[in-house]
Tab-separated table of C-alpha atoms in Angstrom:
chain	number	residue	atom	x	y	z
Q	59	TYR	CA	167.435	38.814	185.547
Q	60	CYS	CA	169.200	42.146	184.888
Q	61	GLY	CA	170.517	40.751	181.649
Q	62	SER	CA	167.014	39.858	180.549
Q	63	VAL	CA	165.734	43.395	181.261
Q	64	VAL	CA	168.582	45.007	179.313
Q	65	ALA	CA	168.002	42.663	176.409
Q	66	GLY	CA	164.273	43.469	176.402
Q	67	GLN	CA	164.919	47.231	176.408
Q	68	SER	CA	167.434	46.894	173.594
Q	69	ALA	CA	164.917	44.971	171.542
Q	70	LYS	CA	162.229	47.639	172.083
Q	71	SER	CA	164.668	50.422	171.227
Q	72	ALA	CA	165.669	48.643	168.055
Q	73	GLU	CA	161.993	48.187	167.126
Q	74	ARG	CA	161.277	51.925	167.632
Q	75	MET	CA	164.243	52.895	165.510
Q	76	ALA	CA	163.120	50.569	162.761
Q	77	LYS	CA	159.597	52.046	162.811
Q	78	ASN	CA	161.000	55.596	162.703
Q	79	ARG	CA	163.198	54.754	159.727
Q	80	ILE	CA	160.297	53.152	157.880
Q	81	SER	CA	158.084	56.185	158.590
Q	82	PHE	CA	160.767	58.619	157.402
Q	83	PHE	CA	161.342	56.533	154.271
Q	84	LEU	CA	157.626	56.550	153.450
Q	85	LYS	CA	157.416	60.334	153.936
Q	86	GLU	CA	160.350	60.822	151.581
Q	87	ILE	CA	158.668	58.678	148.946
Q	88	ASP	CA	155.395	60.648	149.347
Q	89	MET	CA	157.197	64.008	149.020
Q	90	LYS	CA	159.011	62.847	145.912
Q	91	ASN	CA	155.749	61.746	144.282
Q	92	TYR	CA	153.954	65.025	145.115
Q	93	LYS	CA	153.915	67.564	142.285
Q	94	GLY	CA	152.313	71.036	142.227
Q	95	PHE	CA	150.370	72.571	139.278
Q	96	THR	CA	152.492	74.244	136.646
Q	97	LEU	CA	151.596	77.671	135.228
Q	98	ILE	CA	150.547	76.109	131.921
Q	99	GLU	CA	148.193	73.707	133.700
Q	100	VAL	CA	146.603	76.595	135.624
Q	101	VAL	CA	146.171	78.679	132.432
Q	102	VAL	CA	144.642	75.742	130.541
Q	103	SER	CA	142.243	75.056	133.432
Q	104	LEU	CA	141.146	78.702	133.510
Q	105	LEU	CA	140.670	78.716	129.738
Q	106	ILE	CA	138.489	75.592	129.808
Q	107	THR	CA	136.431	77.027	132.681
Q	108	SER	CA	135.977	80.302	130.762
Q	109	LEU	CA	134.815	78.449	127.648
Q	110	ILE	CA	132.297	76.418	129.642
Q	111	LEU	CA	130.918	79.571	131.320
Q	112	ALA	CA	130.721	81.408	127.992
Q	113	PHE	CA	128.840	78.509	126.408
Q	114	ALA	CA	126.423	78.346	129.347
Q	115	ALA	CA	125.817	82.122	129.140
Q	116	ALA	CA	125.170	81.894	125.397
Q	117	LEU	CA	122.615	79.144	125.959
Q	118	PHE	CA	120.921	81.194	128.681
Q	119	PHE	CA	120.605	84.352	126.587
Q	120	ALA	CA	119.488	82.359	123.544
Q	121	GLY	CA	116.734	80.827	125.659
Q	122	GLU	CA	115.723	84.285	126.893
Q	123	ARG	CA	115.485	85.578	123.306
Q	124	MET	CA	113.427	82.572	122.226
Q	125	THR	CA	111.026	83.140	125.110
Q	126	GLU	CA	110.696	86.845	124.286
Q	127	ASN	CA	110.055	86.093	120.602
Q	128	ALA	CA	107.421	83.505	121.486
Q	129	VAL	CA	105.618	85.959	123.777
Q	130	ARG	CA	105.823	88.672	121.094
Q	131	LYS	CA	104.368	86.401	118.420
Q	132	ASN	CA	101.530	85.317	120.711
Q	133	GLN	CA	100.694	88.957	121.436
Q	134	ALA	CA	100.717	89.759	117.714
Q	135	LYS	CA	98.418	86.800	117.045
Q	136	LEU	CA	96.011	87.985	119.738
Q	137	VAL	CA	95.862	91.453	118.172
Q	138	GLY	CA	95.368	90.152	114.621
Q	139	ASP	CA	92.718	87.586	115.501
Q	140	ASN	CA	90.639	90.047	117.532
Q	141	VAL	CA	90.757	92.779	114.898
Q	142	LEU	CA	89.759	90.302	112.194
Q	143	GLU	CA	86.853	88.981	114.257
Q	144	TYR	CA	85.646	92.527	114.950
Q	145	LEU	CA	85.698	93.474	111.265
Q	146	SER	CA	84.197	90.181	110.069
Q	147	ASP	CA	81.215	90.452	112.422
Q	148	ARG	CA	80.329	93.981	111.305
Q	149	ILE	CA	80.779	93.330	107.607
Q	150	GLU	CA	79.051	89.952	107.451
Q	151	TYR	CA	75.782	91.214	108.909
Q	152	SER	CA	75.660	94.574	107.142
Q	153	SER	CA	72.780	95.360	104.767
Q	154	ALA	CA	74.862	97.774	102.672
Q	155	LEU	CA	78.635	97.984	102.240
Q	156	GLU	CA	81.041	100.333	100.521
Q	157	ILE	CA	84.809	99.714	100.329
Q	158	LYS	CA	86.963	102.355	98.698
Q	159	SER	CA	90.111	104.414	99.041
Q	160	GLY	CA	89.753	107.989	100.205
Q	161	SER	CA	88.885	109.891	103.339
Q	162	VAL	CA	86.343	109.279	106.074
Q	163	SER	CA	84.436	112.403	105.089
Q	164	ASN	CA	83.621	110.913	101.674
Q	165	ALA	CA	82.174	107.651	103.017
Q	166	LYS	CA	78.653	106.814	101.893
Q	167	TYR	CA	77.209	105.201	105.023
Q	168	GLU	CA	77.192	106.418	108.589
Q	169	ASN	CA	79.146	103.554	110.164
Q	170	ILE	CA	82.766	103.827	109.026
Q	171	LEU	CA	85.703	101.531	109.737
Q	172	TYR	CA	89.140	102.983	109.008
Q	173	ILE	CA	92.796	102.841	109.968
Q	174	SER	CA	93.879	105.896	111.939
Q	175	SER	CA	97.093	107.844	111.419
Q	176	ASP	CA	98.591	105.793	114.269
Q	177	ASN	CA	97.704	102.578	112.417
Q	178	TYR	CA	94.986	101.543	114.850
Q	179	LEU	CA	91.458	100.474	113.974
Q	180	GLY	CA	89.007	103.351	114.145
Q	181	LEU	CA	85.207	103.447	114.041
Q	182	LYS	CA	83.137	106.493	113.185
Q	183	THR	CA	79.383	106.394	113.703
Q	184	LYS	CA	76.634	108.959	113.493
Q	185	THR	CA	77.192	110.001	117.103
Q	186	SER	CA	80.907	109.382	117.761
Q	187	ASN	CA	84.343	109.015	116.239
Q	188	ASP	CA	86.696	106.633	118.027
Q	189	GLY	CA	90.160	106.616	116.468
Q	190	ASN	CA	91.153	103.557	118.479
Q	191	VAL	CA	88.407	100.994	119.028
Q	192	PHE	CA	90.407	98.670	121.283
Q	193	GLY	CA	92.557	101.183	123.156
Q	194	GLU	CA	96.300	101.673	122.812
Q	195	ASP	CA	97.253	99.117	125.482
Q	196	PHE	CA	95.516	96.370	123.522
Q	197	TYR	CA	98.040	96.607	120.678
Q	198	SER	CA	101.118	96.038	122.895
Q	199	GLY	CA	103.133	98.421	120.729
Q	200	PHE	CA	102.067	96.830	117.429
Q	201	LYS	CA	100.431	98.499	114.439
Q	202	ILE	CA	97.937	97.017	112.000
Q	203	ARG	CA	97.384	97.140	108.263
Q	204	THR	CA	94.174	96.001	106.588
Q	205	ALA	CA	93.548	94.824	103.060
Q	206	TYR	CA	90.199	94.064	101.390
Q	207	THR	CA	89.480	92.221	98.166
Q	208	VAL	CA	85.912	92.111	96.835
Q	209	TYR	CA	84.791	89.137	94.754
Q	210	GLU	CA	81.610	88.306	92.899
Q	211	GLU	CA	78.521	87.016	94.743
Q	212	ASN	CA	79.036	89.537	97.549
Q	213	CYS	CA	82.137	87.999	99.060
Q	214	VAL	CA	84.941	90.017	100.547
Q	215	LYS	CA	88.318	88.816	101.764
Q	216	ILE	CA	89.656	90.643	104.825
Q	217	ASN	CA	93.377	90.451	105.520
Q	218	ILE	CA	95.051	91.726	108.694
Q	219	ASP	CA	98.785	92.312	109.001
Q	220	VAL	CA	100.171	92.936	112.476
Q	221	MET	CA	103.249	95.116	112.085
Q	222	SER	CA	106.127	96.219	114.274
Q	223	LYS	CA	105.993	99.689	115.788
Q	224	ASN	CA	107.915	101.285	112.904
Q	225	LEU	CA	105.973	99.242	110.292
Q	226	SER	CA	109.206	97.646	109.045
Q	227	GLU	CA	108.383	94.057	110.034
Q	228	ARG	CA	105.255	91.965	109.551
Q	229	LEU	CA	104.832	89.785	112.616
Q	230	TYR	CA	101.530	88.039	111.963
Q	231	THR	CA	99.018	87.724	109.120
Q	232	VAL	CA	95.493	86.380	109.256
Q	233	SER	CA	92.584	86.522	106.788
Q	234	ASN	CA	88.950	85.591	106.419
Q	235	THR	CA	86.497	85.574	103.525
Q	236	VAL	CA	83.051	86.843	104.446
Q	237	LYS	CA	79.803	86.214	102.574
Q	238	LEU	CA	77.234	89.027	102.896
Q	239	SER	CA	73.973	87.096	102.853
Q	240	LYS	CA	71.807	90.160	103.555
Q	241	LEU	CA	72.947	91.771	100.320
Q	242	ASP	CA	71.836	88.703	98.378
Q	243	LEU	CA	68.381	88.928	99.913
Q	244	SER	CA	68.035	92.563	98.905
Q	245	ASP	CA	69.591	92.084	95.456
Q	246	SER	CA	72.316	94.553	96.388
Q	247	GLU	CA	76.034	94.413	95.804
Q	248	ILE	CA	79.185	95.505	97.581
Q	249	GLU	CA	80.100	98.961	96.346
Q	250	THR	CA	83.762	99.154	95.352
Q	251	ALA	CA	85.901	100.539	92.547
Q	252	SER	CA	86.723	97.148	91.018
Q	253	LEU	CA	86.437	93.461	91.775
Q	254	GLU	CA	89.394	91.291	92.749
Q	255	THR	CA	91.583	94.314	93.445
Q	256	GLU	CA	93.262	94.489	96.825
Q	257	LEU	CA	92.756	97.782	98.641
Q	258	ILE	CA	95.194	98.628	101.448
Q	259	ASN	CA	93.728	100.430	104.476
Q	260	PRO	CA	90.583	101.537	102.669
Q	261	ILE	CA	87.528	103.266	104.104
Q	262	VAL	CA	84.790	100.725	104.856
Q	263	SER	CA	81.322	102.151	105.427
Q	264	TYR	CA	78.236	100.090	106.148
Q	265	LYS	CA	74.760	100.011	107.574
């Protein structure tokens, strides 16, 4: 019986030793296969990460600029369209119209449309003189330039340029040709220096 116990213990001890050797052998293999990052690998990784971040930042700022430009163009369009509509309504239904270069004081009729020194639309009437019909906030920092061309049969083309604050860039252009039907009924004509000649920022007086 004692011999059997000793033999059993020896067998268990041998089994533990074998397991320990196998475990140590596997750890050695794992340590040999393990490699750390070299300096070159770290530098290359940082460079790639920097390039990706730079590209993402460029895309972000490009998107911001595109959004700002779109908003700016929409604001310029709003200014141009409203100024054109305002001028078209007053000219189309006038019973007398004079378009000429010069000063407000030399206008023939009492209602006078003009471009102020700040490049805003002004309106002078018999009782008031408003150098900015829409108010400064309406223009969102833009300036305007008007051009009129008179044609036969009492037609006048109105062109509006919406300009940058320093007048160096034209941001939006819109035009409309107006027929003055009331002048036809009264056998009158648009009073201007010459037909089919474009006048920039002229004085427009009407009644």
